[in-house]
Coordinates of C-alpha atoms in Angstrom, one line a residue:
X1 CA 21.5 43.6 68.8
X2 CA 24.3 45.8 69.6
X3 CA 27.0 43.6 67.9
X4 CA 24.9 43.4 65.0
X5 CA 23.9 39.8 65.9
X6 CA 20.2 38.3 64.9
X7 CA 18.5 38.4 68.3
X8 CA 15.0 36.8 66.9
X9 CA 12.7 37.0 63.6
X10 CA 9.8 39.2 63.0
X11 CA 6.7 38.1 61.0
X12 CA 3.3 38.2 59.7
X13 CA 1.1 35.9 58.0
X14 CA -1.6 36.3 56.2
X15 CA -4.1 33.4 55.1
X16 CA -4.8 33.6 51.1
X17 CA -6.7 29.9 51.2
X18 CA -10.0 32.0 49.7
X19 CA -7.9 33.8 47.2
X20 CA -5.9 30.2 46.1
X21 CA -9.7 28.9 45.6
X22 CA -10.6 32.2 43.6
X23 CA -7.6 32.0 41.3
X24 CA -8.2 28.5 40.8
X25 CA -11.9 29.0 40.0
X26 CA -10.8 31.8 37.5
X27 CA -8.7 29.4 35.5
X28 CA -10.7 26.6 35.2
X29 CA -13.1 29.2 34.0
X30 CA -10.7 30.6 31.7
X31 CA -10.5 26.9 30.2
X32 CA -13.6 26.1 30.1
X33 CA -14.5 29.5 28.0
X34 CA -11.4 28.6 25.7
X35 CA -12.8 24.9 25.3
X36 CA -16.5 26.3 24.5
X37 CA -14.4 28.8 22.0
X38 CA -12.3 26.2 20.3
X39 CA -15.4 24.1 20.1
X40 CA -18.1 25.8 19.1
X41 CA -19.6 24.6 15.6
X42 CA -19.8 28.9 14.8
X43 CA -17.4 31.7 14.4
X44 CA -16.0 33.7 16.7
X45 CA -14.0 36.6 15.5
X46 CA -12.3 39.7 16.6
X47 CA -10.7 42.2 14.8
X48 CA -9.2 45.6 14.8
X49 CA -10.8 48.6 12.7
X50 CA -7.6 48.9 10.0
X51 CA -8.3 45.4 9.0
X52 CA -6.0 42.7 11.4
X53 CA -7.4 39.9 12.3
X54 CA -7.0 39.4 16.5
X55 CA -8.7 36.2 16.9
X56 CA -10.4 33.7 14.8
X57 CA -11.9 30.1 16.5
X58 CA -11.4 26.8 14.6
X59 CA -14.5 26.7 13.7
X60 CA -14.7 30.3 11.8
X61 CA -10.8 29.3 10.4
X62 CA -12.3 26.0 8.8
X63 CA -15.8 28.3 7.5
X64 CA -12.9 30.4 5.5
X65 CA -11.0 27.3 4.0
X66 CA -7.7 28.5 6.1
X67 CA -5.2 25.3 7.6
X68 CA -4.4 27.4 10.7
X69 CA -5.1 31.3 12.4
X70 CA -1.7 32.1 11.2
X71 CA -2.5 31.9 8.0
X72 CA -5.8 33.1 8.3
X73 CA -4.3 36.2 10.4
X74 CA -2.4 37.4 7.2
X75 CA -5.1 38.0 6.0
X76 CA -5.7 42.3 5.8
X77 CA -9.8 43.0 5.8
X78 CA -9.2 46.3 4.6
X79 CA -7.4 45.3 1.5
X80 CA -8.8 42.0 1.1
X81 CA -12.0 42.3 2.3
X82 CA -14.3 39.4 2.2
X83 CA -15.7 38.8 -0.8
X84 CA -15.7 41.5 -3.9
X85 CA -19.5 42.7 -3.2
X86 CA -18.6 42.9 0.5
X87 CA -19.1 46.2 2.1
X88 CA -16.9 46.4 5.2
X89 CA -17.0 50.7 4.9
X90 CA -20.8 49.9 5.1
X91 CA -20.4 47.5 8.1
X92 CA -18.1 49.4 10.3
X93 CA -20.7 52.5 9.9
X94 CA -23.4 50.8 11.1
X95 CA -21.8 48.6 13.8
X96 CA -19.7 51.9 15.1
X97 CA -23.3 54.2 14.8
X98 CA -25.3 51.5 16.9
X99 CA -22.2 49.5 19.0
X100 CA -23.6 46.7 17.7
X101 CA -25.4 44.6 14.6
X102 CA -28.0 41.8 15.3
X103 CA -27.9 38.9 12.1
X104 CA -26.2 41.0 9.7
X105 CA -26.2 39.0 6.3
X106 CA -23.7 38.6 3.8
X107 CA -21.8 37.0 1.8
X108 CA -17.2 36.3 2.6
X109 CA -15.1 34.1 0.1
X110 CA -13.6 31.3 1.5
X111 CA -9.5 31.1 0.3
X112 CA -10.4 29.5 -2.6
X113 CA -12.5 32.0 -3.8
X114 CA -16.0 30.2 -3.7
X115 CA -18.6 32.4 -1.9
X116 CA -20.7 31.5 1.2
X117 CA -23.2 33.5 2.8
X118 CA -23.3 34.4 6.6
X119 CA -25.4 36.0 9.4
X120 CA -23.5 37.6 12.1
X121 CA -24.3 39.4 15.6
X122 CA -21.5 41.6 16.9
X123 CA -20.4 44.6 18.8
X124 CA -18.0 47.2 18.9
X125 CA -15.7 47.3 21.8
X126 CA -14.0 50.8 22.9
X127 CA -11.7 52.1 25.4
X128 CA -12.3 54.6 28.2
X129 CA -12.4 57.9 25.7
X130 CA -14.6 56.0 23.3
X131 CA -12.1 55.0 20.8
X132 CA -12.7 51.7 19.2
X133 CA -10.8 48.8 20.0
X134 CA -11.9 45.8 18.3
X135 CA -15.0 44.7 16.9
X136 CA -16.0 41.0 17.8
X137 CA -18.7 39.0 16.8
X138 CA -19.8 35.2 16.0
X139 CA -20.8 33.9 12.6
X140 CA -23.5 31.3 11.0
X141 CA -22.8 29.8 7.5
X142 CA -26.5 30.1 6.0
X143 CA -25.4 29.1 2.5
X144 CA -27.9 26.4 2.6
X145 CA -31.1 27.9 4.5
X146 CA -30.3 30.8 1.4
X147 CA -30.5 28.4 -1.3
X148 CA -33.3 26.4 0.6
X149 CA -35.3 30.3 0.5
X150 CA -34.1 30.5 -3.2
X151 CA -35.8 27.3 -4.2
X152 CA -38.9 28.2 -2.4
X153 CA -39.4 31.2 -4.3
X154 CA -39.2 29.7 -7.4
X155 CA -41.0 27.0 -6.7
X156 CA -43.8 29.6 -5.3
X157 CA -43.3 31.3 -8.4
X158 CA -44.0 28.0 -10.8
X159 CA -47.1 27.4 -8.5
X160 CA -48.6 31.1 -8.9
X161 CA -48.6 31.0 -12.1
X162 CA -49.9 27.2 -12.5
X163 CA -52.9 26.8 -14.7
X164 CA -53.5 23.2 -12.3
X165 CA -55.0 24.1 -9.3
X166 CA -52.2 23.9 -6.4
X167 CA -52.9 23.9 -2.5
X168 CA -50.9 23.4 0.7
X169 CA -52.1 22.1 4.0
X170 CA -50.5 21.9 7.3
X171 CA -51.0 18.5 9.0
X172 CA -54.2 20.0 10.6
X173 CA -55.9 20.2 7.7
X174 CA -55.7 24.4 7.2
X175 CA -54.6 25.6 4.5
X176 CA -51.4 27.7 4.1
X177 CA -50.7 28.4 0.3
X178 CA -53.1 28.0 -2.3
X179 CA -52.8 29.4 -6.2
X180 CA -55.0 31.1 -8.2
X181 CA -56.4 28.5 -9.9
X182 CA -57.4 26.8 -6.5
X183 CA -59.2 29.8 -5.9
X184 CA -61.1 30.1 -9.4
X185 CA -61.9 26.3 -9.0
X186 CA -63.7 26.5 -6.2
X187 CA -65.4 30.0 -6.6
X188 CA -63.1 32.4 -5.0
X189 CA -61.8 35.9 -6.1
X190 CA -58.7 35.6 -3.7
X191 CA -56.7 33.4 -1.8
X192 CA -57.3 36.0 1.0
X193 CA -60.3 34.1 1.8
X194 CA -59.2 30.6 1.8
X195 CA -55.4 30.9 3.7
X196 CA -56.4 29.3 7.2
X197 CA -59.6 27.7 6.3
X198 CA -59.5 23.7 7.1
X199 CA -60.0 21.6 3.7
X200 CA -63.2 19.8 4.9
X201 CA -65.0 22.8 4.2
X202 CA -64.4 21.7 0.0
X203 CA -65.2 17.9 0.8
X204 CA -69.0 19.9 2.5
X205 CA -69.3 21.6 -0.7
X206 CA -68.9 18.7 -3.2
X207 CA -71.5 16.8 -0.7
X208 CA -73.8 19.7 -1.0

């Protein structure tokens, strides 16, 4: 008033229950995506285009033979790279021309040096002016589905060239592999024209 006295109180009020129940839905989100990250049997990665490593999940630390992401995160991928045959000039072309790279294969050292291969899918993140930011991705360890495929082909290989007959039948009965030998036993040029066929069709022809 006049004498400079409090007469009364002025106010307004607002009601933020929906925004209290937003913010709470955004952090338990928050913590469930950081659970999922944390984890996740793959990798999850990020890092920066000169080589620093942003982020790193336990389970992609423990894939690289690391005790923690600090120690991990000292790691430089420009000077250090991955693995000496690992071309990271070759991967940030590609992943920078196309924004992104669907089961890119190759191989990282662990920090003991032994080699493992991989398979990744990731993308490049930029900024409003299209400058690039981070790249971020996930990672499989397909050391053994590689050596699995290795064995294959040389057992392939050992069966090709077989002078004992060889053949290979899915549990229906049709054939999916069978050698040259197979084919001259049993009177044909290639194995064109036996892949698929059903293996009665040999027990017909030694009734006939």
């Amino acid at each position: 008033d006049e004498n400079d006295q409090v007469a009364g109180l002025v106010g307004a009020f607002l009601d933020i229950t929906e925004r209290k129940r937003v913010e709470r839905a955004v952090r338990a989100s928050e913590e469930q995506l950081r659970s999922f990250i944390e984890n996740i049997s793959i990798g999850i990665y990020r890092t920066t285009p000169d080589g620093r490593i942003l982020m790193a999940n336990p389970a992609l630390v423990n894939m690289l033979g690391y005790t923690s992401f600090e120690d991990l995160a000292r790691r430089n991928l420009e000077q250090e790279g991955y693995e000496p045959n690992y071309d990271r000039a070759e991967f940030k072309r590609q992943i920078e021309q196309n924004d992104n790279l669907i089961g890119y294969e190759s191989s990282w050292s662990r920090k003991d040096g032994t080699v493992f291969c991989i398979r990744e899918n990731a993308r490049c993140v930029r900024d409003s002016d299209h400058k690039v930011l981070f790249y971020e991705g996930v990672v499989e360890d397909i050391t053994d589905r590689k050596r699995a495929e290795e064995e294959i082909k040389i057992l392939s290989t050992v069966a090709e060239q077989s002078t004992e007959g060889m053949a290979i039948a899915d549990l229906g009965g049709n054939l999916t592999f069978i050698n040259e030998a197979w084919c001259k036993k049993h009177g044909y040029e290639s194995s064109k024209d036996l892949l698929g066929k059903n293996l009665a069709i040999f027990h017909n022809q030694e009734q006939m």
